[in-house]
Coordinates of N, CA and C and ligand atoms in Angstrom, one line a residue:
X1 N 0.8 -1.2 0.0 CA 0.0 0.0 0.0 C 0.9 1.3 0.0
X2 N 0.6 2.0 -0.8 CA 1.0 3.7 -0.7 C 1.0 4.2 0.6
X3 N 2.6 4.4 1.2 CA 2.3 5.2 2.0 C 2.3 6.9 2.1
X4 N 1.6 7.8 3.0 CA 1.6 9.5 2.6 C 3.4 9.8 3.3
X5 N 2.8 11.0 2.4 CA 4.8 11.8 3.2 C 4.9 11.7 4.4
X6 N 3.7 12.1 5.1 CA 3.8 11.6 7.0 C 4.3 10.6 7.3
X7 N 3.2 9.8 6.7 CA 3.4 8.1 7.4 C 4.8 7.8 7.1
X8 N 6.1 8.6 5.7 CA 7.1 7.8 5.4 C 8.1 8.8 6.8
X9 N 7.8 10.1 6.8 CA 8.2 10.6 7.7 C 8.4 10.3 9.2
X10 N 7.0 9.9 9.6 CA 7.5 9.2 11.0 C 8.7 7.9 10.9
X11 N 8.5 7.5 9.9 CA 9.2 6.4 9.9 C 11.2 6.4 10.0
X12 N 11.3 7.7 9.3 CA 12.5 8.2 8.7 C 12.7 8.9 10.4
X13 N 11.8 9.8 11.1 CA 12.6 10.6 12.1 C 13.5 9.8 13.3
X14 N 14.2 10.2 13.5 CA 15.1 9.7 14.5 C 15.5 8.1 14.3
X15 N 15.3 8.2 12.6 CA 16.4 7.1 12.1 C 17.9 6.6 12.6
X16 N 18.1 5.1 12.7 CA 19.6 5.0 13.2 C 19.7 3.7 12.6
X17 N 19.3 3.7 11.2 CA 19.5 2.3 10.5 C 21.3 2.1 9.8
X18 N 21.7 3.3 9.6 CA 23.1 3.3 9.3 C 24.4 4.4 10.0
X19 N 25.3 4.7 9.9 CA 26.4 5.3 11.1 C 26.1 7.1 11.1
X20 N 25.2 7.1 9.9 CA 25.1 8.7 9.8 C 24.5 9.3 10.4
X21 N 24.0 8.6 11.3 CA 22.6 9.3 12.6 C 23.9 9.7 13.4
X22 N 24.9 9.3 13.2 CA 26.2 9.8 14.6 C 26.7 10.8 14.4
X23 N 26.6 11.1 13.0 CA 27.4 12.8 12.8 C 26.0 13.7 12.5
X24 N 25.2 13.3 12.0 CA 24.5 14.2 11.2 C 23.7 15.7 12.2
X25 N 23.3 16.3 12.1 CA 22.9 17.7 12.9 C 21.2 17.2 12.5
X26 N 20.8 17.3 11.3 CA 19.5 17.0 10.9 C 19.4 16.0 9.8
X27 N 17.9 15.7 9.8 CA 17.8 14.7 8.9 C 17.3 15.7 7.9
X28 N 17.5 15.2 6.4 CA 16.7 15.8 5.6 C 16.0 15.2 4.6
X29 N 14.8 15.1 5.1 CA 13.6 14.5 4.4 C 13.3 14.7 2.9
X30 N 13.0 15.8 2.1 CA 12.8 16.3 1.0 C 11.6 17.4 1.0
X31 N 11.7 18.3 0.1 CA 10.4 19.3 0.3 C 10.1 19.6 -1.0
X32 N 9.0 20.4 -1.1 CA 8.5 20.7 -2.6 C 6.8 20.3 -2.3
X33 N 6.0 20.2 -3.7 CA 4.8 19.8 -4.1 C 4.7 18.1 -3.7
X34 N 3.8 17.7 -2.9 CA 3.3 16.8 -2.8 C 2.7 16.0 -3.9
X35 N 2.2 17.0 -4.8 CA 1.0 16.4 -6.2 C 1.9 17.1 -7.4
X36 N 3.7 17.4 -7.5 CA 4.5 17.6 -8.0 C 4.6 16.9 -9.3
X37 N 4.8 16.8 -10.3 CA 4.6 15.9 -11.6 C 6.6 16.0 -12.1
X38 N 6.9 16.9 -11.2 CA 8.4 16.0 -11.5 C 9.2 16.4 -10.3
X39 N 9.9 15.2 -9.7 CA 10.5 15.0 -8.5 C 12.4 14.6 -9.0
X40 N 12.8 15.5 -8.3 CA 14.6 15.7 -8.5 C 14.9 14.6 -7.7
X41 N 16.0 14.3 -7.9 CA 16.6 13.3 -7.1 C 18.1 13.8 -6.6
X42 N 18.7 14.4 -6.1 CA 20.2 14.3 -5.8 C 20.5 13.0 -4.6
X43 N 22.1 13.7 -4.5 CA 23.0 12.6 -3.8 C 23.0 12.5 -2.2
X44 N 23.0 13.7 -1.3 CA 23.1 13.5 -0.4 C 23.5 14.7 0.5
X45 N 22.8 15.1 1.7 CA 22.8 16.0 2.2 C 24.3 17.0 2.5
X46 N 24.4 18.2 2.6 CA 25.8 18.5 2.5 C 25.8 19.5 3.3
X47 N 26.9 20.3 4.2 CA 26.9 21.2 5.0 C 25.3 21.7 5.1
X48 N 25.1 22.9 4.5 CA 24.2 23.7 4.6 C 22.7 23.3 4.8
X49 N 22.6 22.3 4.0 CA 21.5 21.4 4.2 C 21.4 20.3 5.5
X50 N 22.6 19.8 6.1 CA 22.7 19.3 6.7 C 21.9 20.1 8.3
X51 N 22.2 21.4 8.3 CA 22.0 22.3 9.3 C 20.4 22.8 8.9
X52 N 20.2 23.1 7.8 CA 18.8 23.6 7.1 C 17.8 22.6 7.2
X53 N 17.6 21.6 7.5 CA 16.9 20.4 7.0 C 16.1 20.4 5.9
X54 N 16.7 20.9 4.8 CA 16.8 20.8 3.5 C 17.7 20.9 2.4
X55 N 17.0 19.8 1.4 CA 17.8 19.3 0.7 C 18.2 20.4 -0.7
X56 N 18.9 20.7 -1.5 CA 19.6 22.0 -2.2 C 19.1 23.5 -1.6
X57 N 19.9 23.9 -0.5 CA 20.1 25.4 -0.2 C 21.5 25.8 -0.2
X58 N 22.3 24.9 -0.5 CA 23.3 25.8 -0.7 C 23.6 25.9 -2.3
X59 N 25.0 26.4 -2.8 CA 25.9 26.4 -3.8 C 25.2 25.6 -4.9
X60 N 25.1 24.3 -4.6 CA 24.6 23.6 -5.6 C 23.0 23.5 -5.5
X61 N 22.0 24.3 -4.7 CA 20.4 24.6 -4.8 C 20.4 25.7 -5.9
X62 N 21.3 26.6 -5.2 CA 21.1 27.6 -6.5 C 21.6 27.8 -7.6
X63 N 22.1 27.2 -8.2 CA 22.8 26.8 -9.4 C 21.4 25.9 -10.4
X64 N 20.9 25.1 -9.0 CA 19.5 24.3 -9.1 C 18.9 24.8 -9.7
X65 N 18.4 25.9 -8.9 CA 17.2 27.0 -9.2 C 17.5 27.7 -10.7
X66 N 18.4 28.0 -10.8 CA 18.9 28.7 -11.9 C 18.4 28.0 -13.2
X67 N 18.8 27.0 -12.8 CA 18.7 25.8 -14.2 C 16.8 25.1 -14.2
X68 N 16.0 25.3 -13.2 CA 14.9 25.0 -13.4 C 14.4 26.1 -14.4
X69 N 14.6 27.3 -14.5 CA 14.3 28.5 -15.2 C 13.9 28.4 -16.7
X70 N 15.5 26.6 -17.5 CA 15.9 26.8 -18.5 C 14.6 25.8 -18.9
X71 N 13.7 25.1 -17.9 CA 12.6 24.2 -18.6 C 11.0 24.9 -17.8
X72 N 11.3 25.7 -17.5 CA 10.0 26.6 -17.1 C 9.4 26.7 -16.1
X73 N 10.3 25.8 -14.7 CA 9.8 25.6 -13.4 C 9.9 26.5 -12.7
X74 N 9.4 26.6 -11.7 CA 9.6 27.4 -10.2 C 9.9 26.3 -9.4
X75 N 10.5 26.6 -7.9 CA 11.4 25.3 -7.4 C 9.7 24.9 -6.4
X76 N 9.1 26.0 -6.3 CA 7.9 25.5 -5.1 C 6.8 24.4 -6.1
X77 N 7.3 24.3 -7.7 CA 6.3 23.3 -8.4 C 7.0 21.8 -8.1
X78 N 8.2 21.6 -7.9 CA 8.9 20.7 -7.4 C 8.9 20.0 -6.5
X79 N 8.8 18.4 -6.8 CA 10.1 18.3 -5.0 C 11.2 17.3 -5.0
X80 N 12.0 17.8 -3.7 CA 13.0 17.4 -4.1 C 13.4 16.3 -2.8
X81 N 14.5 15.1 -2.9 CA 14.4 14.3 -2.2 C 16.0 13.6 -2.3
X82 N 16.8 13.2 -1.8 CA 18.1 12.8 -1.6 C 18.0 11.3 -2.0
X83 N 19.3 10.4 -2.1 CA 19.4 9.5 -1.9 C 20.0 8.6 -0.5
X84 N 20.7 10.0 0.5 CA 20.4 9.9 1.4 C 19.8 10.8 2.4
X85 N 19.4 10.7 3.6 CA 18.8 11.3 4.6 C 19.6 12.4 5.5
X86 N 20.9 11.5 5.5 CA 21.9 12.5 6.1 C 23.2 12.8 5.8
X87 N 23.7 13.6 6.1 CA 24.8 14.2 5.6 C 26.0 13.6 6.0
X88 N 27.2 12.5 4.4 CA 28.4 12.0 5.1 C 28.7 13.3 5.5
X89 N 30.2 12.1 6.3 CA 31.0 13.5 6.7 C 32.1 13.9 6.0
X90 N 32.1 15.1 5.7 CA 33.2 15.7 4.7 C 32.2 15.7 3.2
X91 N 30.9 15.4 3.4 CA 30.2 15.0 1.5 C 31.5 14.2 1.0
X92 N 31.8 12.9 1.6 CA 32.2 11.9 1.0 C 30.9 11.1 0.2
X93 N 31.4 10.2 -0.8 CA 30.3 9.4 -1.4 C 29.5 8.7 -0.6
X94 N 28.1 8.1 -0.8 CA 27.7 7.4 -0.2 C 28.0 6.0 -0.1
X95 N 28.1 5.1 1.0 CA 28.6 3.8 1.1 C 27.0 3.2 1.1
X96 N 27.6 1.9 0.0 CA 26.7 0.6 -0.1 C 25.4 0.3 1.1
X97 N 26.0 0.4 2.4 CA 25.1 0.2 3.2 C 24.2 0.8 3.5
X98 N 24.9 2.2 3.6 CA 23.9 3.6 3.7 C 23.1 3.8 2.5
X99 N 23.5 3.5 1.5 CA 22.6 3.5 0.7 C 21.6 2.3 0.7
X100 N 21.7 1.6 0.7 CA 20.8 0.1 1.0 C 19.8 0.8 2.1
X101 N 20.4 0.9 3.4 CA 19.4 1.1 4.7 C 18.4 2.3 4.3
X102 N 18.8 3.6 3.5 CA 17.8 4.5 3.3 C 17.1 5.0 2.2
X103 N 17.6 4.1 0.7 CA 16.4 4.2 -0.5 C 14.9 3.5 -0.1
X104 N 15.0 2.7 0.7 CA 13.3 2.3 0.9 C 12.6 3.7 1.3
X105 N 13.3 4.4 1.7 CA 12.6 5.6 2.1 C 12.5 6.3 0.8
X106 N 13.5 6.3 0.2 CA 13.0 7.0 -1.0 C 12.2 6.5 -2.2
X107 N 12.3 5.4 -2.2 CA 10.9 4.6 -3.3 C 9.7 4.7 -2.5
X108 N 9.5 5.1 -1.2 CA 8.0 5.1 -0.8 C 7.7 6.9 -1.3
X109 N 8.9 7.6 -0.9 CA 8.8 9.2 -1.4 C 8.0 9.3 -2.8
X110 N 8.9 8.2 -3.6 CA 8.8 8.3 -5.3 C 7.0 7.9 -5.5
X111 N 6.6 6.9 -4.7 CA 5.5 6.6 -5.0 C 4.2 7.2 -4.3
X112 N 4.6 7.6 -3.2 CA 3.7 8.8 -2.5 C 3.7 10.2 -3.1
X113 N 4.6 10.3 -4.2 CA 4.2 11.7 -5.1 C 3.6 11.2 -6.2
X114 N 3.9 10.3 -6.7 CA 3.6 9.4 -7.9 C 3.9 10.5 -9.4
X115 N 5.2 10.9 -9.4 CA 5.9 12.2 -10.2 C 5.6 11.7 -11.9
X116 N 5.3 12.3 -12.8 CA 5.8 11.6 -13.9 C 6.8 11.8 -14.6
X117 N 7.7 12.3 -14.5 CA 9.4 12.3 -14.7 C 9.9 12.5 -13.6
X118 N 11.3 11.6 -13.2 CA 12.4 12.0 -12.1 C 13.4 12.5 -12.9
X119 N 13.8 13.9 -12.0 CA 15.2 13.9 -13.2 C 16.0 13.5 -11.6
X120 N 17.0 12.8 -12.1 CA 18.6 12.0 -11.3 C 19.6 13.2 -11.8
X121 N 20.2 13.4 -10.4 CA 21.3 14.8 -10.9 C 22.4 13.8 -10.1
X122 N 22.9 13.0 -11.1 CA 24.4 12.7 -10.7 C 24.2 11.3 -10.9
X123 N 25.9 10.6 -10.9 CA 25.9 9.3 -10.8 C 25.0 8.5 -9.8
X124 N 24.8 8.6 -8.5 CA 24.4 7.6 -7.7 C 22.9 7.5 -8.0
X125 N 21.2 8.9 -8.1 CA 20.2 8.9 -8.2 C 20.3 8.0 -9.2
X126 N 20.8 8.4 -10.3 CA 20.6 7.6 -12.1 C 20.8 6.1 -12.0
X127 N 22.1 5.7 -11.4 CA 22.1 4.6 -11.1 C 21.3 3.3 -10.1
X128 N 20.8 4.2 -9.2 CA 19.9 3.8 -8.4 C 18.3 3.4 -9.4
X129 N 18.1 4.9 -9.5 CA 16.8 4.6 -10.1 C 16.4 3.6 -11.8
X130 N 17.6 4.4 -12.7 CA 18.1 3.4 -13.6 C 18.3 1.6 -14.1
X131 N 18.5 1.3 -12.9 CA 19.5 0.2 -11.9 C 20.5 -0.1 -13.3
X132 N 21.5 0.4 -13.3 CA 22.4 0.4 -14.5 C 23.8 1.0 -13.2
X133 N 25.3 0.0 -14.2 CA 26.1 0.7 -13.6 C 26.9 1.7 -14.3
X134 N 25.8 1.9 -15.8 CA 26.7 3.1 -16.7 C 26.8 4.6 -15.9
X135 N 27.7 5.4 -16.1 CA 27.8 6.5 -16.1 C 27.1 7.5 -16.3
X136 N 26.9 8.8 -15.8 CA 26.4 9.5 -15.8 C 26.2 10.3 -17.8
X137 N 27.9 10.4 -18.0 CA 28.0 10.9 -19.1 C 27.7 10.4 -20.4
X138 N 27.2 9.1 -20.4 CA 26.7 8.3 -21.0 C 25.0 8.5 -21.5
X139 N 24.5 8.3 -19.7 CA 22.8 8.6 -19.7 C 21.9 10.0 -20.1
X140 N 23.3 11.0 -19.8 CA 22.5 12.4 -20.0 C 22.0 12.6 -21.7
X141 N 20.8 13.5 -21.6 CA 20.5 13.9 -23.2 C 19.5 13.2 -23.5
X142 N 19.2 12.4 -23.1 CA 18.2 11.9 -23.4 C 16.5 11.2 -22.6
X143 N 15.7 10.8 -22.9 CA 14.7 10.2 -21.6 C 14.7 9.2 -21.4
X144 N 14.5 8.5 -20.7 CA 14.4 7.1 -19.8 C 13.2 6.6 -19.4
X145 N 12.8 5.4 -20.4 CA 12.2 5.1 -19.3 C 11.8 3.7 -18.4
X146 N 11.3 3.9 -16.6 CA 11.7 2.8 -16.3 C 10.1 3.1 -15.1
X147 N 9.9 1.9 -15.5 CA 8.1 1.3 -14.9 C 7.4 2.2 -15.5
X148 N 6.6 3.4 -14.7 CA 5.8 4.3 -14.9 C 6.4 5.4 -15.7
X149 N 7.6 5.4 -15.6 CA 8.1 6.9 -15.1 C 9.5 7.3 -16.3
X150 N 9.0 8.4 -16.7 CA 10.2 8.6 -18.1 C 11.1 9.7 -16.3
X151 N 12.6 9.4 -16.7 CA 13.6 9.8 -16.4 C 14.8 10.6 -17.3
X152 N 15.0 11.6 -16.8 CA 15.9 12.4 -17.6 C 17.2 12.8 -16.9
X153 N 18.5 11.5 -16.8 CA 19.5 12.1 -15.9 C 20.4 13.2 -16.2
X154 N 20.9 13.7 -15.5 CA 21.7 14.7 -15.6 C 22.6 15.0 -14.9
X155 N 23.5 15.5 -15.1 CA 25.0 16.1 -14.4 C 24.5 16.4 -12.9
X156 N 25.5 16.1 -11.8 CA 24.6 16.8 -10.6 C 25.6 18.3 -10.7
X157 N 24.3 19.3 -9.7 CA 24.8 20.5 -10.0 C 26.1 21.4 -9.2
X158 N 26.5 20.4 -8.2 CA 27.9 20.8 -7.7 C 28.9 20.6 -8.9
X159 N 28.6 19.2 -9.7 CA 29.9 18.8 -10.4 C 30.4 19.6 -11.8
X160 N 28.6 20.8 -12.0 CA 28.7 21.7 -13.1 C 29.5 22.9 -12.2
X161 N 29.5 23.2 -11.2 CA 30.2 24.2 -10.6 C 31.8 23.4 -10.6
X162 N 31.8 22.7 -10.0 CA 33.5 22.6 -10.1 C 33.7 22.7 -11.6
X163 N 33.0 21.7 -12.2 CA 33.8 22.2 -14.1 C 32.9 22.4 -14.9
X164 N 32.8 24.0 -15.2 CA 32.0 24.7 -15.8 C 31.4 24.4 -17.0
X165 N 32.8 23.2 -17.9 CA 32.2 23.0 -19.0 C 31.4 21.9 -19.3
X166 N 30.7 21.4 -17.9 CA 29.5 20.8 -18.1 C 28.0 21.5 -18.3
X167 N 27.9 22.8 -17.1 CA 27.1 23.7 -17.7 C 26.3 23.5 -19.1
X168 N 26.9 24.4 -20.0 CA 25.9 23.7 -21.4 C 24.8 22.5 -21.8
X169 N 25.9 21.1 -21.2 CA 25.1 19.9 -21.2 C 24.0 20.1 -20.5
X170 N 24.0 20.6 -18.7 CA 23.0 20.6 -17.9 C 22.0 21.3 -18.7
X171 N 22.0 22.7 -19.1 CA 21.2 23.3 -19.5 C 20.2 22.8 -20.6
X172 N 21.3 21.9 -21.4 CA 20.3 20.9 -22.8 C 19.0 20.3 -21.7
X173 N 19.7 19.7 -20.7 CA 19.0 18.5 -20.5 C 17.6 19.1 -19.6
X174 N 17.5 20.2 -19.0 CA 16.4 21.4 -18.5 C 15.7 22.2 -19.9
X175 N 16.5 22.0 -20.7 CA 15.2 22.4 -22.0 C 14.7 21.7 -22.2
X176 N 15.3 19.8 -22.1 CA 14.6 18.8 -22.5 C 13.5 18.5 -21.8
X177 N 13.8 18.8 -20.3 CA 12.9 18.6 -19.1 C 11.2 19.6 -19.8
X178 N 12.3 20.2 -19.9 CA 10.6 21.6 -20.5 C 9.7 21.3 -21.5
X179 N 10.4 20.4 -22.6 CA 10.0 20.5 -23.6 C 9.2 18.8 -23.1
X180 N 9.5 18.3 -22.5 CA 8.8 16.6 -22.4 C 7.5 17.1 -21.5
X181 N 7.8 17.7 -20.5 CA 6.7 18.6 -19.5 C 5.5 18.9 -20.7
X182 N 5.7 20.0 -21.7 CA 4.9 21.2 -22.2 C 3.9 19.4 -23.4
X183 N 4.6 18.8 -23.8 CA 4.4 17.4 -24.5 C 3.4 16.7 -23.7
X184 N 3.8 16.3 -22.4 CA 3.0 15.4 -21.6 C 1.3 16.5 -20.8
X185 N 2.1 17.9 -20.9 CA 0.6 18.5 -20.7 C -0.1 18.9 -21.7
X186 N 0.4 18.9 -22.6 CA -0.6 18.9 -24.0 C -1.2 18.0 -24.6
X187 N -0.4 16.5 -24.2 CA -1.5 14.9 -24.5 C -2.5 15.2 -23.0
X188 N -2.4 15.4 -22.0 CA -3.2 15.5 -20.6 C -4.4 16.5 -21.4
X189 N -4.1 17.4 -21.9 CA -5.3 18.0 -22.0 C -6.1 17.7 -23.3
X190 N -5.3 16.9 -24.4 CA -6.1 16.2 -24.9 C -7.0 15.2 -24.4
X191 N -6.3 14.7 -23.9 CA -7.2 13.5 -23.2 C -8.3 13.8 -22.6
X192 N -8.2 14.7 -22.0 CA -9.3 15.2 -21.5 C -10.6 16.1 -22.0
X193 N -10.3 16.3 -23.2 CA -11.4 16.8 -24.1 C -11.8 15.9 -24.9
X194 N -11.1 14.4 -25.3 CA -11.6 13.7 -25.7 C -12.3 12.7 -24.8
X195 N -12.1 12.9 -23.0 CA -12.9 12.3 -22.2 C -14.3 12.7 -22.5
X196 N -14.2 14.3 -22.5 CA -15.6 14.6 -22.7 C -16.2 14.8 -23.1
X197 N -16.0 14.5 -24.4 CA -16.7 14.0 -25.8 C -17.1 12.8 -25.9
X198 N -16.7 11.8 -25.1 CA -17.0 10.5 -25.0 C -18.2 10.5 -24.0
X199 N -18.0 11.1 -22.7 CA -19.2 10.8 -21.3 C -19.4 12.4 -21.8
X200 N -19.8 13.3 -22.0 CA -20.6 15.0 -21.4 C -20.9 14.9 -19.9
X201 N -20.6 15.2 -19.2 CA -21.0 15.3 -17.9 C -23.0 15.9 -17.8
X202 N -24.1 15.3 -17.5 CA -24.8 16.1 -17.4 C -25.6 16.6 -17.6
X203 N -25.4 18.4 -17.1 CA -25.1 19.3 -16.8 C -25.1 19.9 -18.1
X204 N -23.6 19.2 -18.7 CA -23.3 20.3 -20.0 C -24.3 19.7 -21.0
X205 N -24.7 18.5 -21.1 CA -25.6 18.3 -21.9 C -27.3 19.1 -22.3
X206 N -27.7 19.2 -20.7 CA -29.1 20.2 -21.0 C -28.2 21.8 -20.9
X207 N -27.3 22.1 -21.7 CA -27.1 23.2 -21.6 C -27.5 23.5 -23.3
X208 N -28.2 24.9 -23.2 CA -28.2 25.7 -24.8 C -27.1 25.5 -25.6
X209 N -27.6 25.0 -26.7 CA -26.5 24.8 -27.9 C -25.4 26.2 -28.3
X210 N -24.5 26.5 -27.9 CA -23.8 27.7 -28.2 C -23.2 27.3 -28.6
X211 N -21.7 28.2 -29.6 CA -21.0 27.9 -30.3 C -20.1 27.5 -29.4
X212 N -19.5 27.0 -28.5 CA -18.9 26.5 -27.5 C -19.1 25.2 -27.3
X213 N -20.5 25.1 -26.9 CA -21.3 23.7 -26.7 C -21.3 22.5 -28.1
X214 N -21.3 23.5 -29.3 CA -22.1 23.0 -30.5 C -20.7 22.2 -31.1
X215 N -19.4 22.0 -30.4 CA -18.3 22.2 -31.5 C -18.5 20.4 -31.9
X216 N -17.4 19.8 -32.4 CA -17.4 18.2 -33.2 C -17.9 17.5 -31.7
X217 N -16.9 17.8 -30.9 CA -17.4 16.5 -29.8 C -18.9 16.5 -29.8
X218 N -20.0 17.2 -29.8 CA -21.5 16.9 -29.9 C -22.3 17.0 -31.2
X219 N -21.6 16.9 -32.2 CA -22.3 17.1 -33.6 C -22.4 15.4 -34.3
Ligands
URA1 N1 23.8 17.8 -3.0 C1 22.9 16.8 -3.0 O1 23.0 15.8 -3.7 N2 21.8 17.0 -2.3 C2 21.6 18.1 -1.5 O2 20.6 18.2 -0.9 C3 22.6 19.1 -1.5 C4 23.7 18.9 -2.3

């Protein structure tokens, strides 16, 4: 059964399933839109976030923000969610176990938003969600898709700040984001006018024939 962000939440607070509950300051859960239609994935909590109990506020959030711009988001349409909960120490990689003990938390996240694109910002989300052990530079550019859910990985956005000349790539892959978005809500609202040409609710049916009312769906 689907569990809500609560119910995964209590579950997650005052976690001590792997060694990171011993350094960490806060846990960080994920924030954004609940009924969000596309959910980020990064790596793992890091200074600023670690203290913020959230996940991109620092360096690499706003680099974030910047790059949602290039597919037409605002960050409050989003949400966003780690692969881990808490912050290594030093933002070393994540280890095997730590990652084992806290993705269940994040497949119940994935399915309690029920997103229809994830974009994966870096090797570990892509690989995770992917289940592939190709590389990042490989997967980017293009869509993915895996069960429900088209995927679009991408550079994570610290690794565009250390070397700038990944920039460009990231930014392809947030037009791409925009342009699969602007695609999947333009079949949605097909659909939905060809729902209503199939059932009329009603209502619209004893309504006066106007040039509105009168179009193909009722002729
Ligand atoms: N890097 C991540 O992968 N996640 C964060 O929340 C911050 C930095």
């Amino acid at each position: 059964m689907t569990k809500t962000l609560s119910e995964i939440w209590n579950e997650v607070d005052g976690c001590r399933l792997c060694r990171l509950c011993e350094t960490r300051t806060t846990i960080v859960f994920g924030v954004g839109d609940p009924n969000a239609e596309v959910m980020f994935i990064g790596e793992a909590p890091g200074k600023q976030e670690d203290l913020g109990a959230e996940p991109f506020i620092g360096a690499a959030g706003k680099y974030l923000n910047t790059l949602l711009s290039h597919a037409g988001l605002k960050r409050e349409e989003i949400y966003i969610a780690n692969i881990l909960k808490c912050r290594p120490p030093e933002n070393r990689n994540p280890l095997p176990e730590e990652m084992e003990a806290c993705t269940p938390f994040l497949r119940d996240q994935v399915q309690a938003i029920n997103p229809e694109i994830l974009v994966t910002l870096g090797n570990f989300s892509t690989r995770f969600i992917l289940r592939t052990d190709r590389g990042i530079t490989g997967l980017r550019g293009q869509v993915h898709l895996t069960g429900r859910f088209s995927v679009i990985p991408t550079f994570h956005p610290a690794a565009a700040i250390y070397d700038p000349s990944k920039k460009p790539f990231m930014e392809q892959d947030f037009v791409l984001l925009g342009r699969l978005l602007e695609k999947r809500r333009a079949e949605k609202a097909q659909r939905l006018v060809a729902e209503k040409c199939v059932q009329p609710a009603a209502d619209e049916i004893r309504l006066p024939a106007t040039e509105e009312t009168s179009d193909e769906c009722f002729s």
